[in-house]
């Protein structure tokens, strides 16, 4: 048995703290000890109580003065859009044509895909992100590249081949049959291998024919423990075009539901333009929403309604949506989430912001049995936050009167400089 111990302040969520920061929903240990055995959390508690019970040869890694939080989880991000992050001036449909599609076309080249995949995952880790649900591109080799890079790093990662067979450039187009066959062989190759999982990934209903959506639904039935990953109701013009293309549908979500794509482990990015019936159907059938605040602001898409979603019982996880989103940092993403909700008259306490990027995201992905917090039995993925990472955070931390205030300041002012280290199953993943 391999035992490890980490001493630091520790903060994690036990359930959703809600809009009023329920203190009983979080655990805070000012001088805590995290004991890890074979990559899994064995115990968590006060250092004063746990230090004496350690195995004799266990070394304590001392992060005193810093704050351990669970590894951050990005519920929706496009690795192939890394190099077009911050491309100015368009709303969604024009932005796709002008920036996203040309960038993705380069991933036909497997060497390019491997190079970007490695940089992308190293950047996630530097930002404290240990798990992500990732869009690759239409090219199967781009899926192999991201899974190979994740396996090398032992990251828990879910990804899939984009399905798109219409209303997109010819060079990026598959067809219903080849998309189905390629997805199937990628599922057989990668799904459930180590910490990897497969997501059936129709880009969105505008770029898939009904035949392709039906084929995706068939896969979703044949492989019920894979994920379904797509975009939903992000942009008003997109929603209008969907209504035209699928005139028989009650709503955008109804299109996905019709083809069997709304089920447990379905993750829908954005969800800005839903009605009460959609929210109820999503909650009932087990779909979850990825809240992408930096993207929604950058592309001028709209303001996510967290209150209506969570009151309807829809699970929500936070997401960067790079390259529509403008930062891979989930700290910066949390601060933009706060601002979006503020504009809607909704509050987002620091503990709930962290929840959306840890336990809440794990619940949204159906992975809360193995990640999301530092409860015994969970995989020991965590980040070490350091208020001393920048001049401003160091100064602000000195006057923080409580852990809530400190966490809030770290969320608003923090970035990769404030991630001192990231660990995957107890092993340091950053230098
Ligand atoms: N909808 C369909 N494709 C995309 C994409 O690549 N980014 C975003 N933000 N929305 C989309
Ligand atoms: Zn997206």
Coordinates of N, CA, C and O and ligand atoms in Angstrom, one line a residue, residues 78 81 92 95-96 203-204 231 234 270 299 321, ligand 1:
X78 N -13.3 23.2 -26.4 CA -12.9 22.7 -27.7 C -11.3 22.8 -27.8 O -10.8 23.9 -27.9
X81 N -9.7 24.6 -30.8 CA -9.9 26.0 -31.0 C -8.9 26.8 -30.1 O -9.0 28.0 -29.9
X92 N -22.1 34.0 -33.0 CA -21.8 32.6 -33.2 C -21.6 32.1 -34.6 O -20.6 31.6 -35.0
X95 N -18.8 33.6 -36.5 CA -17.6 33.3 -35.8 C -17.1 31.9 -36.2 O -16.0 31.6 -36.4
X96 N -18.1 30.9 -36.3 CA -17.8 29.6 -36.6 C -17.2 29.5 -38.0 O -16.1 28.9 -38.2
X203 N -22.2 18.2 -33.5 CA -21.8 19.5 -33.1 C -23.0 20.4 -32.6 O -22.9 20.9 -31.5
X204 N -24.0 20.5 -33.4 CA -25.3 21.0 -33.0 C -26.3 20.7 -34.1 O -25.9 20.2 -35.2
X231 N -24.2 21.3 -28.4 CA -24.6 22.7 -28.1 C -26.1 22.8 -28.2 O -26.7 22.2 -29.0
X234 N -27.8 28.5 -27.9 CA -26.8 29.5 -27.5 C -27.0 30.9 -28.0 O -26.7 31.8 -27.3
X270 N -24.4 25.7 -23.1 CA -25.0 27.0 -23.2 C -26.5 27.1 -22.6 O -26.7 27.7 -21.6
X299 N -19.1 36.2 -27.3 CA -19.9 36.1 -28.5 C -21.2 36.8 -28.5 O -22.0 36.7 -29.4
X321 N -15.5 26.7 -22.6 CA -15.9 26.8 -24.0 C -14.8 27.6 -24.8 O -15.1 28.2 -25.8
Ligands
LIG1 N1 -22.1 25.8 -31.7 C1 -21.7 24.9 -32.7 N2 -20.4 24.8 -32.7 C2 -19.9 25.7 -31.8 C3 -18.6 26.0 -31.4 O1 -17.6 25.5 -31.9 N3 -18.5 26.9 -30.4 C4 -19.6 27.5 -29.8 N4 -19.5 28.4 -28.8 N5 -20.9 27.2 -30.2 C5 -21.0 26.3 -31.2

